[in-house]
Each structure stands twice: as C-alpha cells, then as structure tokens.
Amino acid sequence: MRALPFALVVVCALAFGVFGGLGRLGGLASWNLPPPVIGLHGPLMVLGFLGTVISLERAKALGRTWGYLAPALTAVGVVLLLAGNALAAPLVLVGQALLVVILAIFFARDRALYSAILLGAAVSLLAGSAFYLSGQPVSRAVFWWMSFLTLTIAGERLELGRLIRIGPVSRVIFLTLACLLPLGAVCASLVPPDAMGKMRGAYPFGAGLLGLSLWLSLKDVARRTIRFGGLPRFIATCLLSGNAWLGISGGLLLAYGGLGG
C-alpha cells in the first residue's frame, strides 16, 4: 500500500511526459495540450517517472521509513512543477539529496565498485536537477540526467556481474569509462557552446557511452542468459539491444556533438 500513491504519480508523470514528447513532435496539436506539459517532457520523464521509481526502489531496499521521504518529496515536487508552483524546486532537490544519502549508506555497507557507480548516478541526478531548477537551459542539465540513467543501469549490471568473474583490468576500464560521463556533464554545464553551437562536453560523454556499450556487450551477464529460454532470454535480448542503442547514441555524440541552448 505504501507504493500506491507513488505509483499514481509515476503513471501520471509517464503519461504527461509521453504526451509532451509527442506534442514536441507536433503530432498532438488537436489535443490542445497546455504549453507547460510540452515544455516539461524531459523533466517529467527523468524526475517524475524514472527518478521517483528508482528512489522508491532504493527506499524499499533500505527498509527504513524515512527513506520513503526521497520518492515522496520528489513526487510531490514534480506535481507542483507541473502546476508551476515555486515550491517544486526545493522539494525535488531535497528528495534527491535524500536519495544520495540512501546510496551513500549502501556504499558504506558494501564498498564495491557498483555501489560507488550507483552513488555517482544519484549525485548526477541531483546536479542536473540543480542546474535545471535554478533556471538554466535544459541543455545544461540533460547530460547530468543522461549520466544518472546510464550509470544506474551500468551499476546494476555490474552488480549482477558478480555472478561471473570480472578481472581487475576490466574493472579499471569500466570505472574510466564511467568517469567520462560526469566529466562530460561538467564540461557541458559549465563551458559555453562553441561558435557552431556544439557543447564541448558531448565528446567525452559520447566516448563514455560508446565505451560502456562495448564493455557491457562483452561482459554483461546477459550474454549468458540469452541462451536460456522464456523470460531470461527476453530480458537479455532487451538489454543487449539497449547496449546497441547506447553505442549508437555515443557514436552520434562523437560525430555531431551536442547542441546547446
């Protein structure tokens, strides 16, 4: 029952985020969507949908009542963001700061590489939201948010990698590639776009995405589970195809750079 209120907010954020994305494509003009919904497509998907879901997952894993404040504050903040209320920013930021605290506790319990990566993902989410909610263009936040999502998935896959042997050299390569993401996000958020409008952070970020795509394609446990039948094969197929899209994204960033705004 604790998850029900969060589920309602998550579903609404997902629905508005999808509709907003379609509206940005110009396909929903007849739906008369209000401009805030269309403009909040990215924040609704990252903060309202994925951010709340991941915070709820971590709070449940922590097993302490106060941990649920992280998804609760984020969810309420996203609702207020949609309504244009000024209280949205502090609520979202406090909720995400609590998520950082939760993952710092997990890292203190298990000082493994995957724990550090998941903690870094939460810090990336908080940094991106701080840029966006302070009035900066969404282009200054999007690389942080991409870092949050990518590092969260990569960290979870690395955790499952304990089922197979991953040598120290492979771990160093993984950490190096993972560090390129926040490095690129820092460059993108602090360094102005060049004369062509390209963001300098796109290049290290793209290299990190492409490298992680190759690393996961070679080392992910999904390479083994795809040989099984049923649900394990389906999940492995989705993960490996996701790795391919990750590589395509990295390649496009390396080829064309990111566009500032």
Tab-separated table of C-alpha atoms in Angstrom:
chain	number	residue	atom	x	y	z
A	1	MET	CA	0.000	0.000	0.000
A	2	ARG	CA	2.934	2.373	0.587
A	3	ALA	CA	3.781	2.282	-3.107
A	4	LEU	CA	0.256	3.107	-4.343
A	5	PRO	CA	0.460	6.932	-4.079
A	6	PHE	CA	3.867	6.870	-5.760
A	7	ALA	CA	2.533	4.627	-8.499
A	8	LEU	CA	-0.235	7.115	-9.284
A	9	VAL	CA	2.235	9.990	-9.605
A	10	VAL	CA	4.630	7.872	-11.653
A	11	VAL	CA	1.898	6.817	-14.088
A	12	CYS	CA	0.680	10.399	-14.462
A	13	ALA	CA	4.229	11.686	-14.983
A	14	LEU	CA	4.844	8.994	-17.588
A	15	ALA	CA	1.602	9.791	-19.397
A	16	PHE	CA	2.173	13.558	-19.404
A	17	GLY	CA	5.804	13.040	-20.370
A	18	VAL	CA	4.893	10.849	-23.350
A	19	PHE	CA	2.148	13.238	-24.441
A	20	GLY	CA	4.563	16.140	-24.057
A	21	GLY	CA	7.127	14.384	-26.220
A	22	LEU	CA	4.553	13.728	-28.912
A	23	GLY	CA	3.471	17.339	-28.621
A	24	ARG	CA	7.047	18.475	-29.279
A	25	LEU	CA	6.880	16.486	-32.498
A	26	GLY	CA	3.792	18.453	-33.479
A	27	GLY	CA	1.521	15.427	-33.564
A	28	LEU	CA	-0.851	16.373	-30.782
A	29	ALA	CA	-1.942	19.863	-31.764
A	30	SER	CA	-5.551	18.732	-31.790
A	31	TRP	CA	-5.255	17.565	-28.172
A	32	ASN	CA	-4.832	21.193	-27.019
A	33	LEU	CA	-2.106	20.292	-24.561
A	34	PRO	CA	-1.100	23.213	-22.326
A	35	PRO	CA	2.394	24.557	-23.138
A	36	PRO	CA	3.867	23.540	-19.729
A	37	VAL	CA	3.191	19.868	-20.478
A	38	ILE	CA	5.019	20.054	-23.801
A	39	GLY	CA	7.931	22.004	-22.299
A	40	LEU	CA	8.298	19.613	-19.360
A	41	HIS	CA	8.634	16.424	-21.409
A	42	GLY	CA	12.232	15.716	-20.301
A	43	PRO	CA	11.883	16.689	-16.623
A	44	LEU	CA	8.667	14.688	-16.289
A	45	MET	CA	10.294	11.572	-17.709
A	46	VAL	CA	13.517	11.851	-15.695
A	47	LEU	CA	12.318	13.366	-12.419
A	48	GLY	CA	8.681	12.302	-12.271
A	49	PHE	CA	8.883	8.845	-13.810
A	50	LEU	CA	12.331	7.288	-13.591
A	51	GLY	CA	13.631	9.386	-10.700
A	52	THR	CA	10.654	8.567	-8.494
A	53	VAL	CA	10.678	4.864	-9.411
A	54	ILE	CA	14.383	4.477	-8.674
A	55	SER	CA	14.059	6.432	-5.409
A	56	LEU	CA	11.185	4.181	-4.357
A	57	GLU	CA	13.222	1.081	-5.187
A	58	ARG	CA	16.174	2.304	-3.096
A	59	ALA	CA	13.913	3.309	-0.207
A	60	LYS	CA	12.333	-0.139	-0.132
A	61	ALA	CA	15.783	-1.773	-0.207
A	62	LEU	CA	16.892	0.453	2.695
A	63	GLY	CA	13.949	-0.735	4.765
A	64	ARG	CA	13.600	2.430	6.863
A	65	THR	CA	10.525	4.621	6.974
A	66	TRP	CA	12.433	7.873	6.492
A	67	GLY	CA	13.815	6.546	3.212
A	68	TYR	CA	10.383	6.924	1.642
A	69	LEU	CA	10.736	10.684	2.007
A	70	ALA	CA	13.014	10.617	-1.048
A	71	PRO	CA	10.377	9.420	-3.542
A	72	ALA	CA	7.604	11.247	-1.653
A	73	LEU	CA	9.256	14.669	-1.858
A	74	THR	CA	10.273	14.077	-5.466
A	75	ALA	CA	6.767	13.013	-6.439
A	76	VAL	CA	5.093	15.992	-4.742
A	77	GLY	CA	7.704	18.308	-6.223
A	78	VAL	CA	7.010	17.049	-9.733
A	79	VAL	CA	3.260	17.618	-9.271
A	80	LEU	CA	3.985	21.185	-8.148
A	81	LEU	CA	6.385	21.617	-11.065
A	82	LEU	CA	3.604	20.724	-13.441
A	83	ALA	CA	1.375	23.251	-11.670
A	84	GLY	CA	4.046	25.943	-11.864
A	85	ASN	CA	4.442	26.223	-8.083
A	86	ALA	CA	7.697	27.678	-6.747
A	87	LEU	CA	7.917	25.018	-4.020
A	88	ALA	CA	8.648	22.379	-6.661
A	89	ALA	CA	12.391	23.076	-6.823
A	90	PRO	CA	13.248	22.724	-3.101
A	91	LEU	CA	11.073	19.630	-2.694
A	92	VAL	CA	12.627	17.853	-5.675
A	93	LEU	CA	16.162	18.786	-4.623
A	94	VAL	CA	15.680	17.667	-1.016
A	95	GLY	CA	14.130	14.404	-2.210
A	96	GLN	CA	17.066	13.735	-4.500
A	97	ALA	CA	19.556	14.696	-1.791
A	98	LEU	CA	17.935	12.026	0.400
A	99	LEU	CA	18.433	9.545	-2.452
A	100	VAL	CA	22.143	10.420	-2.374
A	101	VAL	CA	22.152	9.773	1.398
A	102	ILE	CA	20.455	6.389	0.909
A	103	LEU	CA	23.012	5.296	-1.682
A	104	ALA	CA	25.853	6.619	0.480
A	105	ILE	CA	24.590	4.279	3.233
A	106	PHE	CA	24.616	1.363	0.789
A	107	PHE	CA	28.167	2.292	-0.259
A	108	ALA	CA	29.265	2.409	3.392
A	109	ARG	CA	27.841	-1.080	3.866
A	110	ASP	CA	29.443	-2.533	0.742
A	111	ARG	CA	32.408	-0.593	-0.644
A	112	ALA	CA	32.175	-2.236	-4.037
A	113	LEU	CA	32.618	-0.597	-7.421
A	114	TYR	CA	28.960	-0.983	-8.350
A	115	SER	CA	27.936	0.804	-5.119
A	116	ALA	CA	30.196	3.728	-5.992
A	117	ILE	CA	28.743	3.877	-9.502
A	118	LEU	CA	25.164	3.931	-8.176
A	119	LEU	CA	26.105	6.673	-5.724
A	120	GLY	CA	27.643	8.671	-8.560
A	121	ALA	CA	24.442	8.220	-10.537
A	122	ALA	CA	22.389	9.760	-7.723
A	123	VAL	CA	24.796	12.691	-7.452
A	124	SER	CA	24.451	13.216	-11.204
A	125	LEU	CA	20.657	13.342	-10.876
A	126	LEU	CA	20.906	15.934	-8.113
A	127	ALA	CA	23.413	18.056	-10.051
A	128	GLY	CA	21.327	18.042	-13.216
A	129	SER	CA	18.174	18.961	-11.338
A	130	ALA	CA	20.001	21.766	-9.525
A	131	PHE	CA	21.031	23.270	-12.882
A	132	TYR	CA	17.568	22.905	-14.374
A	133	LEU	CA	15.563	24.097	-11.366
A	134	SER	CA	17.833	27.110	-10.931
A	135	GLY	CA	16.596	28.393	-14.277
A	136	GLN	CA	19.400	27.149	-16.525
A	137	PRO	CA	18.534	25.831	-20.006
A	138	VAL	CA	17.619	22.143	-20.051
A	139	SER	CA	20.676	21.543	-22.269
A	140	ARG	CA	22.840	22.258	-19.207
A	141	ALA	CA	21.064	19.535	-17.244
A	142	VAL	CA	20.433	16.852	-19.832
A	143	PHE	CA	23.953	15.383	-19.760
A	144	TRP	CA	23.727	15.032	-15.974
A	145	TRP	CA	20.392	13.286	-16.310
A	146	MET	CA	21.763	11.005	-19.021
A	147	SER	CA	24.672	10.238	-16.703
A	148	PHE	CA	22.213	9.339	-13.924
A	149	LEU	CA	20.251	6.907	-16.070
A	150	THR	CA	23.266	5.333	-17.765
A	151	LEU	CA	25.291	4.891	-14.566
A	152	THR	CA	22.278	3.464	-12.727
A	153	ILE	CA	21.785	0.756	-15.342
A	154	ALA	CA	25.510	0.121	-15.729
A	155	GLY	CA	25.988	-0.113	-11.960
A	156	GLU	CA	23.153	-2.592	-11.626
A	157	ARG	CA	24.556	-4.698	-14.468
A	158	LEU	CA	27.977	-4.611	-12.789
A	159	GLU	CA	26.373	-5.805	-9.549
A	160	LEU	CA	24.891	-8.771	-11.399
A	161	GLY	CA	28.325	-9.299	-12.890
A	162	ARG	CA	29.377	-10.737	-9.526
A	163	LEU	CA	27.835	-13.927	-10.849
A	164	ILE	CA	30.702	-14.100	-13.337
A	165	ARG	CA	34.364	-13.250	-12.999
A	166	ILE	CA	35.321	-9.703	-13.995
A	167	GLY	CA	39.050	-9.111	-13.710
A	168	PRO	CA	40.743	-6.031	-12.213
A	169	VAL	CA	41.729	-4.660	-15.632
A	170	SER	CA	38.133	-4.826	-16.817
A	171	ARG	CA	37.014	-3.046	-13.665
A	172	VAL	CA	39.528	-0.234	-14.204
A	173	ILE	CA	38.326	0.151	-17.794
A	174	PHE	CA	34.710	0.244	-16.610
A	175	LEU	CA	35.486	2.902	-13.981
A	176	THR	CA	37.406	5.026	-16.502
A	177	LEU	CA	34.547	4.914	-18.996
A	178	ALA	CA	32.003	5.671	-16.274
A	179	CYS	CA	34.001	8.723	-15.150
A	180	LEU	CA	33.800	10.159	-18.679
A	181	LEU	CA	30.061	10.701	-18.185
A	182	PRO	CA	30.187	13.146	-15.238
A	183	LEU	CA	33.283	14.719	-16.822
A	184	GLY	CA	31.302	15.387	-19.980
A	185	ALA	CA	28.371	16.650	-17.920
A	186	VAL	CA	30.636	19.118	-16.087
A	187	CYS	CA	32.007	20.423	-19.395
A	188	ALA	CA	28.532	20.678	-20.916
A	189	SER	CA	27.069	22.530	-17.937
A	190	LEU	CA	29.942	24.937	-17.249
A	191	VAL	CA	31.578	25.560	-20.635
A	192	PRO	CA	29.535	27.617	-23.120
A	193	PRO	CA	28.783	26.094	-26.541
A	194	ASP	CA	31.310	26.832	-29.282
A	195	ALA	CA	30.701	29.050	-32.315
A	196	MET	CA	28.778	26.227	-34.007
A	197	GLY	CA	26.502	25.772	-31.007
A	198	LYS	CA	28.067	22.427	-30.059
A	199	MET	CA	28.651	21.587	-26.422
A	200	ARG	CA	32.190	20.545	-25.589
A	201	GLY	CA	31.009	18.038	-23.046
A	202	ALA	CA	29.394	15.954	-25.787
A	203	TYR	CA	32.684	14.440	-26.891
A	204	PRO	CA	33.939	12.862	-23.631
A	205	PHE	CA	30.339	11.953	-22.846
A	206	GLY	CA	29.906	10.283	-26.227
A	207	ALA	CA	33.176	8.386	-25.751
A	208	GLY	CA	31.926	7.164	-22.363
A	209	LEU	CA	28.614	5.976	-23.810
A	210	LEU	CA	30.286	4.191	-26.691
A	211	GLY	CA	32.868	2.591	-24.426
A	212	LEU	CA	30.292	1.423	-21.886
A	213	SER	CA	28.214	-0.002	-24.711
A	214	LEU	CA	31.157	-2.114	-25.876
A	215	TRP	CA	32.108	-3.103	-22.315
A	216	LEU	CA	28.588	-4.219	-21.439
A	217	SER	CA	28.215	-6.055	-24.733
A	218	LEU	CA	31.328	-8.085	-23.900
A	219	LYS	CA	30.999	-8.501	-20.123
A	220	ASP	CA	27.298	-8.347	-19.261
A	221	VAL	CA	25.800	-11.499	-17.792
A	222	ALA	CA	23.046	-11.112	-20.417
A	223	ARG	CA	25.437	-12.752	-22.889
A	224	ARG	CA	24.918	-15.963	-20.924
A	225	THR	CA	21.251	-15.654	-20.013
A	226	ILE	CA	20.275	-15.082	-23.644
A	227	ARG	CA	20.995	-18.786	-24.153
A	228	PHE	CA	18.156	-19.648	-21.779
A	229	GLY	CA	14.525	-19.750	-22.759
A	230	GLY	CA	11.477	-17.738	-21.766
A	231	LEU	CA	11.718	-14.578	-19.678
A	232	PRO	CA	15.527	-14.662	-19.142
A	233	ARG	CA	16.085	-14.701	-22.904
A	234	PHE	CA	13.580	-11.877	-23.418
A	235	ILE	CA	15.257	-9.708	-20.763
A	236	ALA	CA	18.721	-10.474	-22.132
A	237	THR	CA	17.605	-9.576	-25.661
A	238	CYS	CA	16.224	-6.246	-24.447
A	239	LEU	CA	19.408	-5.479	-22.509
A	240	LEU	CA	21.748	-6.315	-25.364
A	241	SER	CA	19.678	-4.304	-27.838
A	242	GLY	CA	19.736	-1.443	-25.317
A	243	ASN	CA	23.528	-1.681	-25.262
A	244	ALA	CA	23.487	-1.283	-29.040
A	245	TRP	CA	21.354	1.867	-28.812
A	246	LEU	CA	23.712	3.178	-26.138
A	247	GLY	CA	26.590	2.763	-28.575
A	248	ILE	CA	24.651	4.478	-31.347
A	249	SER	CA	23.972	7.438	-29.043
A	250	GLY	CA	27.648	7.676	-28.141
A	251	GLY	CA	28.688	7.474	-31.772
A	252	LEU	CA	26.261	10.240	-32.766
A	253	LEU	CA	27.568	12.498	-29.987
A	254	LEU	CA	31.142	11.898	-31.129
A	255	ALA	CA	30.222	12.572	-34.747
A	256	TYR	CA	27.966	15.581	-34.361
A	257	GLY	CA	28.340	16.871	-30.806
A	258	GLY	CA	25.560	18.118	-28.549
A	259	LEU	CA	23.524	21.216	-29.280
A	260	GLY	CA	23.458	23.922	-26.630
A	261	GLY	CA	20.638	26.255	-25.794
